[in-house]
Tab-separated table of C-alpha atoms in Angstrom:
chain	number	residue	atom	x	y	z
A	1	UNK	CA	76.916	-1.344	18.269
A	2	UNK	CA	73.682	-0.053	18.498
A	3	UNK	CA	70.707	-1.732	17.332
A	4	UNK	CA	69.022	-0.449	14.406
A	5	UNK	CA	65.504	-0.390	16.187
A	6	UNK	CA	67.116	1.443	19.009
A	7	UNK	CA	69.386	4.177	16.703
A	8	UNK	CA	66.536	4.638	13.943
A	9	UNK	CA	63.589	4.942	17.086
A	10	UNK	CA	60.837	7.811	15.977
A	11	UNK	CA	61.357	11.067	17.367
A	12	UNK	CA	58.617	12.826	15.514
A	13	UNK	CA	54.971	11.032	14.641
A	14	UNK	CA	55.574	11.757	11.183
A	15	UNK	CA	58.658	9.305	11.125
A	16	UNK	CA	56.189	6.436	12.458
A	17	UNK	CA	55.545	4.519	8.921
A	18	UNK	CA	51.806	3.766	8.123
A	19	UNK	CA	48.864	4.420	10.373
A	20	UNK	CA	47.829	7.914	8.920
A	21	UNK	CA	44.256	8.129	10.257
A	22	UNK	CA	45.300	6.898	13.811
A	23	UNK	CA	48.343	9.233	14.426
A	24	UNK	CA	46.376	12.149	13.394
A	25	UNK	CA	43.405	11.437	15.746
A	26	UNK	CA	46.217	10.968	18.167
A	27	UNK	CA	47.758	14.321	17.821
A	28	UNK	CA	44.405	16.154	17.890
A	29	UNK	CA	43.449	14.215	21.019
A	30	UNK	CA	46.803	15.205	22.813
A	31	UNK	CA	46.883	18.943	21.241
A	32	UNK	CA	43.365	18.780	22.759
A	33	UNK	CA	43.929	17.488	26.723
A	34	UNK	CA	47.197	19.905	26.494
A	35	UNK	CA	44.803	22.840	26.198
A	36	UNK	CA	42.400	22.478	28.737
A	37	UNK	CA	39.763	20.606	27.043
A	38	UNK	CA	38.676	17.636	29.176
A	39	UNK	CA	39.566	14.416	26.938
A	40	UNK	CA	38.851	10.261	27.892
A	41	UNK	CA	42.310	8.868	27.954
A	42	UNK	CA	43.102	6.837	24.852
A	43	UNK	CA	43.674	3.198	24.117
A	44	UNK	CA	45.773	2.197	21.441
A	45	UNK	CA	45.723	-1.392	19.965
A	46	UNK	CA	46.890	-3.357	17.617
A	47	UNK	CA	49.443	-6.156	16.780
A	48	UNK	CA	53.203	-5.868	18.060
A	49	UNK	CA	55.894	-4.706	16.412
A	50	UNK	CA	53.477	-1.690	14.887
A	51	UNK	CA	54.981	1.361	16.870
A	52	UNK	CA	52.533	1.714	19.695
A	53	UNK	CA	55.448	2.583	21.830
A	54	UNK	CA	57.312	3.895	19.978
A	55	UNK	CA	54.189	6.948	19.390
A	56	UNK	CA	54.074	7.211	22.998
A	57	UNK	CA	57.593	8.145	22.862
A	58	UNK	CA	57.278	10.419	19.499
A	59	UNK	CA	54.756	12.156	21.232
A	60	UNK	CA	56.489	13.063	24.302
A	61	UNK	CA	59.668	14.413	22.544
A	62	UNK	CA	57.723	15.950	19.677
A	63	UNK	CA	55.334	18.337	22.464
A	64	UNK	CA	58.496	18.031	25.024
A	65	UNK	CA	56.337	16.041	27.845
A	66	UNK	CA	57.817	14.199	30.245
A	67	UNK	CA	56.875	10.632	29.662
A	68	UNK	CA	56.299	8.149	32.469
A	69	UNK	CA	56.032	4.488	31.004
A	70	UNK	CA	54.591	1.867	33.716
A	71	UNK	CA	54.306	-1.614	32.812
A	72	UNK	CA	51.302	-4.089	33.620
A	73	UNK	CA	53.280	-5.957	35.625
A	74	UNK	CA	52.989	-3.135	38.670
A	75	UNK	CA	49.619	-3.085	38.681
A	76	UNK	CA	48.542	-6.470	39.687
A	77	UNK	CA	46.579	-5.119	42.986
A	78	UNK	CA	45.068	-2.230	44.198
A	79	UNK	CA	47.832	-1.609	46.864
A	80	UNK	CA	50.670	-1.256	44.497
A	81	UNK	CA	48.838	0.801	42.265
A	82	UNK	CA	47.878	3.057	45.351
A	83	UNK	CA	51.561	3.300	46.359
A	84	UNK	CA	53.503	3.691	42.880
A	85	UNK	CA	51.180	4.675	40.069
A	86	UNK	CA	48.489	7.076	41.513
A	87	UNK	CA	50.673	9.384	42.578
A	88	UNK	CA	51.941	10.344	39.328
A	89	UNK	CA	48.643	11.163	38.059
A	90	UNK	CA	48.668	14.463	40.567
A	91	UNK	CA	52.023	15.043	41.010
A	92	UNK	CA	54.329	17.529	39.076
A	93	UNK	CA	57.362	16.674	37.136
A	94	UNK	CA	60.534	18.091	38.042
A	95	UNK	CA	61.698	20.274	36.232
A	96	UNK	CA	57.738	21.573	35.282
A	97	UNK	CA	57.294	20.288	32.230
A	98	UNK	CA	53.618	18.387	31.586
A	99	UNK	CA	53.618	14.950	31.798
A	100	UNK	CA	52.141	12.327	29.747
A	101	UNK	CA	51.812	8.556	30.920
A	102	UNK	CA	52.069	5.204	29.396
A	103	UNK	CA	50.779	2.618	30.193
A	104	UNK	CA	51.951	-0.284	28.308
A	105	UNK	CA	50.190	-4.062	27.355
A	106	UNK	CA	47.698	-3.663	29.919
A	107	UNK	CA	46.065	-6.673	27.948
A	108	UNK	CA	48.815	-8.670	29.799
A	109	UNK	CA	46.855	-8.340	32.793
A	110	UNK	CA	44.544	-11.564	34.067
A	111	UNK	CA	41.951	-12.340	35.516
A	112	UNK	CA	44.013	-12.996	38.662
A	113	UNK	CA	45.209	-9.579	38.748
A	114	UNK	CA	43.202	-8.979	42.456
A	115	UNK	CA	41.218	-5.520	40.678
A	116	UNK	CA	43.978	-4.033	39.270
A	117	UNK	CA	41.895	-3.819	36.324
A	118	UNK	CA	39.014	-1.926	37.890
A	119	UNK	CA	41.279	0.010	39.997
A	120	UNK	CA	43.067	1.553	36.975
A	121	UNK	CA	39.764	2.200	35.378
A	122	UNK	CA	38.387	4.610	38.068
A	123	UNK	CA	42.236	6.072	37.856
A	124	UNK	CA	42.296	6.980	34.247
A	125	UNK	CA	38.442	7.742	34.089
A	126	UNK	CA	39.471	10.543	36.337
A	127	UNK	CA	43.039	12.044	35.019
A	128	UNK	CA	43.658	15.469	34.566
A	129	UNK	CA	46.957	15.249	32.416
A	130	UNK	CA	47.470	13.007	28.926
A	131	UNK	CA	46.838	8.868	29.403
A	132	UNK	CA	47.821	6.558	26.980
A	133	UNK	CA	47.280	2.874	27.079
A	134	UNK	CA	48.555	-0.298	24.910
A	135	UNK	CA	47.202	-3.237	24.044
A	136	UNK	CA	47.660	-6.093	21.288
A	137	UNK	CA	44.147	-7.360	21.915
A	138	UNK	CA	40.894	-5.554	23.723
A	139	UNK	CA	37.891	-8.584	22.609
A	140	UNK	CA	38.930	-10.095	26.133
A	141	UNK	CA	36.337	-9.753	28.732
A	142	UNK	CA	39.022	-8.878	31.272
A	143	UNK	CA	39.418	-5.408	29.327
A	144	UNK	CA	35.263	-4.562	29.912
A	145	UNK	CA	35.791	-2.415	32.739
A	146	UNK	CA	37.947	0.033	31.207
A	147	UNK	CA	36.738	0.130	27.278
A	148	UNK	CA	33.918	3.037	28.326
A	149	UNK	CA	36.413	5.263	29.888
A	150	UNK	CA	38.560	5.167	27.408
A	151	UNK	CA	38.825	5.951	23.678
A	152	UNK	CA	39.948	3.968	21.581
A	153	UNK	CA	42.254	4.158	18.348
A	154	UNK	CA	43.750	1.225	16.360
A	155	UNK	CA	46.731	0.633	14.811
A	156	UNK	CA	47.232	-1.896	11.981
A	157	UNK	CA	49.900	-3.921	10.103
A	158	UNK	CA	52.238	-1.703	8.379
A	159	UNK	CA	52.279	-2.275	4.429
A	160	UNK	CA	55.178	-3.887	3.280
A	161	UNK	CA	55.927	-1.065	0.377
A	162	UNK	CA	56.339	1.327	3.666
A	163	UNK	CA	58.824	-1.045	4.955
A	164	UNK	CA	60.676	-1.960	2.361
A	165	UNK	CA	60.506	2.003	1.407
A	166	UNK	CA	61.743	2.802	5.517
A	167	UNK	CA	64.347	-0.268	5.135
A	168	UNK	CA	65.940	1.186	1.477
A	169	UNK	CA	66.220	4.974	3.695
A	170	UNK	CA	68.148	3.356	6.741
A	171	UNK	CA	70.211	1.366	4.515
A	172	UNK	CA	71.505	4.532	2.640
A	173	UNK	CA	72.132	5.910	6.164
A	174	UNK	CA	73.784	3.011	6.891
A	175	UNK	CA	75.752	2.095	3.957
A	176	UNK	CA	74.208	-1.690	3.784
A	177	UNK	CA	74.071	-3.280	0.449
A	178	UNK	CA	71.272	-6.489	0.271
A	179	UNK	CA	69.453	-7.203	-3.059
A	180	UNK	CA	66.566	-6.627	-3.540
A	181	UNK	CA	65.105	-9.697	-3.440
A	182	UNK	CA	66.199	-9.932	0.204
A	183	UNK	CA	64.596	-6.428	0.814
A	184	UNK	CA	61.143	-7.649	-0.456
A	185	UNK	CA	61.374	-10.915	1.105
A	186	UNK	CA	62.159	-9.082	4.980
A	187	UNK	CA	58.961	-6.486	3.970
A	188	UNK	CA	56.590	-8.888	3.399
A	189	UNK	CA	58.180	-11.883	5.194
A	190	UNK	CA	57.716	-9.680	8.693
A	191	UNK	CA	54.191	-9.424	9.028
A	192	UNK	CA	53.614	-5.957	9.117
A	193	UNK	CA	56.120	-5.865	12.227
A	194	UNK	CA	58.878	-3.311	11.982
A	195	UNK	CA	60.621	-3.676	14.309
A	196	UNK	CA	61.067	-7.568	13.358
A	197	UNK	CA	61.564	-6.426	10.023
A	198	UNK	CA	64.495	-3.834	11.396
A	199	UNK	CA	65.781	-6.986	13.140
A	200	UNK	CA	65.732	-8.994	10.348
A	201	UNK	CA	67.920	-6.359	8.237
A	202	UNK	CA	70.487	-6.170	10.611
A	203	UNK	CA	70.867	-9.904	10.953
A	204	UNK	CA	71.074	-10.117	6.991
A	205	UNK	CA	74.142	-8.110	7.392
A	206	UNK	CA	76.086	-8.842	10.608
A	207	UNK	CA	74.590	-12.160	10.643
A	208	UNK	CA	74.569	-11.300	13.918
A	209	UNK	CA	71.566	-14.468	14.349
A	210	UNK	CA	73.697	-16.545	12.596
A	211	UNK	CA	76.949	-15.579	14.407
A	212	UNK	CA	78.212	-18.126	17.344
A	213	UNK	CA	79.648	-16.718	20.424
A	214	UNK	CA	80.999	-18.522	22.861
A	215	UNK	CA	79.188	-18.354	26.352
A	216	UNK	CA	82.252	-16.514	27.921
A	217	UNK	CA	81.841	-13.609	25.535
A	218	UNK	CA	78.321	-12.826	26.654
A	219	UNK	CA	79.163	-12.714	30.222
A	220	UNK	CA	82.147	-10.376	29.112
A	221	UNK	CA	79.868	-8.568	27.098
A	222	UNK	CA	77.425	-8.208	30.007
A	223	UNK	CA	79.614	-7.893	33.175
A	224	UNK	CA	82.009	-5.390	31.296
A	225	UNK	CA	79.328	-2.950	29.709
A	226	UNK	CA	78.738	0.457	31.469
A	227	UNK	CA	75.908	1.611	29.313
A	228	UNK	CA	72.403	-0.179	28.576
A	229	UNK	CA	72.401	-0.723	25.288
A	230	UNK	CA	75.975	-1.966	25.453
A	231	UNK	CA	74.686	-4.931	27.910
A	232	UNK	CA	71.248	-5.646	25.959
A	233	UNK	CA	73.906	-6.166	22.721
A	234	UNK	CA	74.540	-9.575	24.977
A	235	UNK	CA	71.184	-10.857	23.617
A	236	UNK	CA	71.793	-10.889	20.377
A	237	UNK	CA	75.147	-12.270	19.773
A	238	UNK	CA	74.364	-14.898	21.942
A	239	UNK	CA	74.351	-18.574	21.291
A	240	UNK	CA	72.139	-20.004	24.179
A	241	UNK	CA	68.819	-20.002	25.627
A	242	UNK	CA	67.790	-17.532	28.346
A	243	UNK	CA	67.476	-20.559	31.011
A	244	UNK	CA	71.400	-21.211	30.159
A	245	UNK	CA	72.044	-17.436	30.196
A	246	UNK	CA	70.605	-17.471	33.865
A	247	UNK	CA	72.623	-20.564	34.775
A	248	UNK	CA	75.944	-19.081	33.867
A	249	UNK	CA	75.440	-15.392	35.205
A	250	UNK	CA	74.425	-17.230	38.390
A	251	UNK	CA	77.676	-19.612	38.764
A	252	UNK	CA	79.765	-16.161	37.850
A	253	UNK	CA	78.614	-13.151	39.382
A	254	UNK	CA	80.269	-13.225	42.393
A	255	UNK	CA	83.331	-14.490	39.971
A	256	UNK	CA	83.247	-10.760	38.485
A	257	UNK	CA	82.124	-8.526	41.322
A	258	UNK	CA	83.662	-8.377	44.381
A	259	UNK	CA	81.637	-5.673	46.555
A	260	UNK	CA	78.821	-7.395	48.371
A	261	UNK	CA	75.806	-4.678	47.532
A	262	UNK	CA	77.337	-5.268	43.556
A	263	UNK	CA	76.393	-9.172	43.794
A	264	UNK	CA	73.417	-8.801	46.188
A	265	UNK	CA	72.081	-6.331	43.533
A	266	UNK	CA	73.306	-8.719	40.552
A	267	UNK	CA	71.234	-11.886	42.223
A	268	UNK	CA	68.025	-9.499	42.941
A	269	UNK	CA	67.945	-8.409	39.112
A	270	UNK	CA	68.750	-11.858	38.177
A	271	UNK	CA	65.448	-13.119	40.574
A	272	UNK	CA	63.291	-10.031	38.889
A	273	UNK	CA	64.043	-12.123	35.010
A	274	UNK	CA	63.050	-15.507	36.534
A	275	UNK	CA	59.886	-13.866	37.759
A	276	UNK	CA	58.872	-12.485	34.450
A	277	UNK	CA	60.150	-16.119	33.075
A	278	UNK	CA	57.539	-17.491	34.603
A	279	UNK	CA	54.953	-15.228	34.266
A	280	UNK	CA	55.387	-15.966	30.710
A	281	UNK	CA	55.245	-19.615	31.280
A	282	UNK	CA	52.431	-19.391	33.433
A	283	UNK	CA	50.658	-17.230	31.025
A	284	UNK	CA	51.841	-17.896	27.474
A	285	UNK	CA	52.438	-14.137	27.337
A	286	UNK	CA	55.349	-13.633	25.545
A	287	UNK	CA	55.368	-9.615	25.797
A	288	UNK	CA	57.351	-9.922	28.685
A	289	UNK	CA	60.339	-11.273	27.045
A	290	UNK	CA	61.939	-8.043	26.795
A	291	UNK	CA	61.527	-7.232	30.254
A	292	UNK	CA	63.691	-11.054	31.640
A	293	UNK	CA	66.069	-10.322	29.028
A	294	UNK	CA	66.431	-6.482	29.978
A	295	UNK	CA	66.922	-7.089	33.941
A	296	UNK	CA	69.315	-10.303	33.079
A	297	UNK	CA	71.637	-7.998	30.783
A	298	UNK	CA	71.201	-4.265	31.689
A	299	UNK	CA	70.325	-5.168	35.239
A	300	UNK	CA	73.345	-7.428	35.998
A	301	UNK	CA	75.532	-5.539	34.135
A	302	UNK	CA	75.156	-1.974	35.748
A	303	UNK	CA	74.812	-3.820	39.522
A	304	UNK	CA	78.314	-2.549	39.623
A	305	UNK	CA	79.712	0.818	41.188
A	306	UNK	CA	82.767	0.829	38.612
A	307	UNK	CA	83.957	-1.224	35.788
A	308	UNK	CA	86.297	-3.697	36.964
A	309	UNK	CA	89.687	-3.921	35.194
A	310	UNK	CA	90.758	-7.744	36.123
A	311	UNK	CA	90.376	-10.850	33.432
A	312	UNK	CA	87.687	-13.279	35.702
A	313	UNK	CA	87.766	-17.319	35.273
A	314	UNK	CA	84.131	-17.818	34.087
A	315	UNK	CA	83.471	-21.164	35.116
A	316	UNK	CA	80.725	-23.788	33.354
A	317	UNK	CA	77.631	-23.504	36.057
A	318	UNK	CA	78.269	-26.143	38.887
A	319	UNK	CA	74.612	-26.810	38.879
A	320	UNK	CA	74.978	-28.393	35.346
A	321	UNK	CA	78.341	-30.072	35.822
A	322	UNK	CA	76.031	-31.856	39.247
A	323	UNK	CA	73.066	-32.760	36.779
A	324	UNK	CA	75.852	-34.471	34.276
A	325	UNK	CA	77.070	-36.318	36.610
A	326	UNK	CA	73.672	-37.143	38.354
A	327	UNK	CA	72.174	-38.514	34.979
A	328	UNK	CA	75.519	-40.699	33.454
A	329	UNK	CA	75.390	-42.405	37.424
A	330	UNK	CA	71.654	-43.247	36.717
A	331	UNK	CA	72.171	-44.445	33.073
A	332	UNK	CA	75.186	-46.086	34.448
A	333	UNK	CA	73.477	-47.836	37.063
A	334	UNK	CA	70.156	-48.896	35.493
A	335	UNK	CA	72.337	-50.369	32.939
A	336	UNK	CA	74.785	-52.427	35.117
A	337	UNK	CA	71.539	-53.662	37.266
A	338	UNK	CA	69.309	-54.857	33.722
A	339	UNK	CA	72.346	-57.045	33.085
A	340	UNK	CA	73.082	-58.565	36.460
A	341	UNK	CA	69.278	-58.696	36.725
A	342	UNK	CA	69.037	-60.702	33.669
A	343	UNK	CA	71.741	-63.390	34.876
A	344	UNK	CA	70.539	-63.741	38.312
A	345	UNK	CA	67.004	-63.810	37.179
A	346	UNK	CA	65.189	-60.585	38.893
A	347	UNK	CA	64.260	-57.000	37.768
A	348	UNK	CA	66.792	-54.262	37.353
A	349	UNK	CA	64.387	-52.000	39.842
A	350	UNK	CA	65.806	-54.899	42.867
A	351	UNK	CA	68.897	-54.873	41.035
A	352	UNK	CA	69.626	-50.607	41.942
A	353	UNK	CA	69.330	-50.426	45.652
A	354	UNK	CA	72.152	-53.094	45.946
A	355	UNK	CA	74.419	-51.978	43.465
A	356	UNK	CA	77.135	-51.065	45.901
A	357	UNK	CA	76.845	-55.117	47.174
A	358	UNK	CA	76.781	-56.420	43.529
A	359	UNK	CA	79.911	-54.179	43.015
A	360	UNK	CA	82.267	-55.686	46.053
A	361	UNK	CA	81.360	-59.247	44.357
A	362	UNK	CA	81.982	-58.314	41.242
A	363	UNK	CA	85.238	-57.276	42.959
A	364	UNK	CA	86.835	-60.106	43.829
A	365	UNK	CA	87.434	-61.587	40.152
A	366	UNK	CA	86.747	-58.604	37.936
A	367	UNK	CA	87.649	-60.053	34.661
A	368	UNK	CA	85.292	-63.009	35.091
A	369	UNK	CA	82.243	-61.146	36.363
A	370	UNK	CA	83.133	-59.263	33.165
A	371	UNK	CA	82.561	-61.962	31.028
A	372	UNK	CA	79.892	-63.515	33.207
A	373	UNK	CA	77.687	-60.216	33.313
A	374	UNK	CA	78.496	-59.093	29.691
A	375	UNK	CA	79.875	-55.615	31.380
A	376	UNK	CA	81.789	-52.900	29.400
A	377	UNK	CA	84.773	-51.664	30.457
A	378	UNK	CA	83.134	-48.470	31.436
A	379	UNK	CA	80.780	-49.942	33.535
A	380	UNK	CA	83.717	-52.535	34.781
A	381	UNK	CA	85.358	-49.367	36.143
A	382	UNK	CA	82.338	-47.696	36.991
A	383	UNK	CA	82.121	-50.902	39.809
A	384	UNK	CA	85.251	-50.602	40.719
A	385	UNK	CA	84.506	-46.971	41.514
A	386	UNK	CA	81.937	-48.261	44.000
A	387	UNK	CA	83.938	-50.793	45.853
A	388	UNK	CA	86.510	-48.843	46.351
């Protein structure tokens, strides 16, 4: 199934609700730099979920550009930028068509970034073809450098009567029935976001937020797909966090692929969503949740060559079976050693290290150190255990 932000994704600017002003300035600046006329590169902000790239996208199809979309995250330093991004500024596209380029949440960026700011501000400044930046925010002192080369256009919170009116079209399309009621509540519930609002529709129906499926389903979903959309479905049927999503694709890829590149591929897409975990972490920027749950779905899932046909074992991760097992010893342990501690009159912390010599006297007449320590007959056998 396709999601409904993916299927009902602008193709045209006029099918990107709201914003009138801003996507006509837009178009004249593009019909502009298209002819000839020597344009600053635009920035357009404003909070998510509004269709900032989704216009970069309606643009491109609607004047049949090639679009190049480059994320923050590869511009952290002036030699990657060098190496990957300033080269598309001069080169030509393939099959010679003009080219326009996105570059997406560069508000992401910090202050660590070693000048990848400034170095993409005497890039743009400069460009000869179409630039179009995104940001939520641009009051941050980090964005200085690159405000006076660039123009800029906002984008604001999309009125709920457009939504609800956009909502009421794709569920004729769609053949969804919801009351009313629910409609107004998701329109004016959502912020002005669409595409949480779009979200939010399709949950109402398939419940799909609501729906449990069992951790062996998602990997199914995600080792068996062949298409991306088909793997990024994974996320939202899923019943788990993304840290448990990570822990169970690790303990099973090599379960479900059986080429060596396949799995070495698998792990190094798998590494690539930890990274951007804890950039977010590290950051509090939660923009690039999309791109860890992307390269743990898609990028797993298409690390094969060819679909495998065979039913796999999917196994609970070993790591959390060990951690189980790691925290019932402890518990067991510290609570064995507070009651001997308590009848032979010393701490529970000296009690620990000799466990295993408390055990082998406890041993020798089990049912009265029962009685005599108070133990369970968990913790009775958990003695025994350590004797041997």
């Amino acid at each position: 199934m396709v999601p409904l932000t993916r299927k009902y994704m602008p193709t045209k600017l006029e099918e990107i609700i709201g914003n009138e002003e801003a996507k006509e300035a837009i178009r004249k600046w593009l019909t502009s730099v298209l002819h000839g006329k020597k344009e600053k590169p635009i920035m357009v902000h404003g909070p998510p979920g509004i269709g900032k790239t989704s216009l970069a996208y309606a643009l491109a199809r609607e004047f049949d550009l090639e679009l190049l979309e480059i994320s923050s995250s590869n511009l952290r330093d002036k030699a990657s930028l060098e190496k990957s991004i300033r080269p598309a500024f001069y080169s030509k596209t393939i099959f010679g068509k003009q080219r326009i380029i996105l570059i997406d949440d560069i508000d992401a960026m910090t202050k660590d970034d070693r000048g990848g700011m400034g170095e993409l501000a005497d890039l743009v400044k400069d460009a000869k073809i179409p630039v179009m930046l995104t940001a939520n925010v641009t009051s941050d002192p980090k964005m200085k450098s690159i405000k006076q080369f660039v123009h800029q256009i906002q984008m604001k919170k999309v009125a709920p009567s457009d939504i609800a009116h956009l909502m009421h079209s794709i569920m004729q399309k769609e053949g969804i029935k919801i009351t009313e009621e629910m409609v107004s509540k998701i329109a004016t519930g959502c912020s002005g976001d669409v595409r949480s609002a779009l979200n939010d529709l399709e949950s109402s129906v398939f419940n799909i937020r609501d729906r449990k499926v069992d951790e062996k389903t998602v990997l199914r979903t995600i080792f068996k797909s062949s298409t991306l959309s088909g793997a990024r479905y994974a996320s939202s049927i899923m019943d788990m966090d993304r840290d448990m999503l990570k822990l169970w694709l690790d303990e099973n890829i090599a379960r479900e692929y059986e080429d060596k590149e396949e799995i070495a591929q698998a792990f190094q897409w798998l590494s690539k969503a930890d990274v951007f975990d804890g950039r977010i972490m590290n950051r509090q920027y939660y923009g690039y949740l999309r791109y860890s749950m992307t390269l743990m779905t898609a990028g797993v899932g298409l690390s094969k060559k060819q679909k495998y046909a065979k039913i796999s074992e999917y196994q609970f991760p070993l790591y959390l079976m060990e951690m189980s097992r790691s925290m019932f010893t402890r518990a067991m342990s510290k609570s064995i050693a507070t009651k001997i501690g308590k009848m032979v009159h010393t701490s529970s912390k000296r009690v620990m290290p000799q466990i295993s010599f408390y055990a082998n006297l406890v041993k020798r007449d089990a049912e009265r150190a029962k009685i005599f320590y108070s133990l369970t007959d968990d913790e009775l056998e958990f003695l025994m255990g350590i004797a041997g």
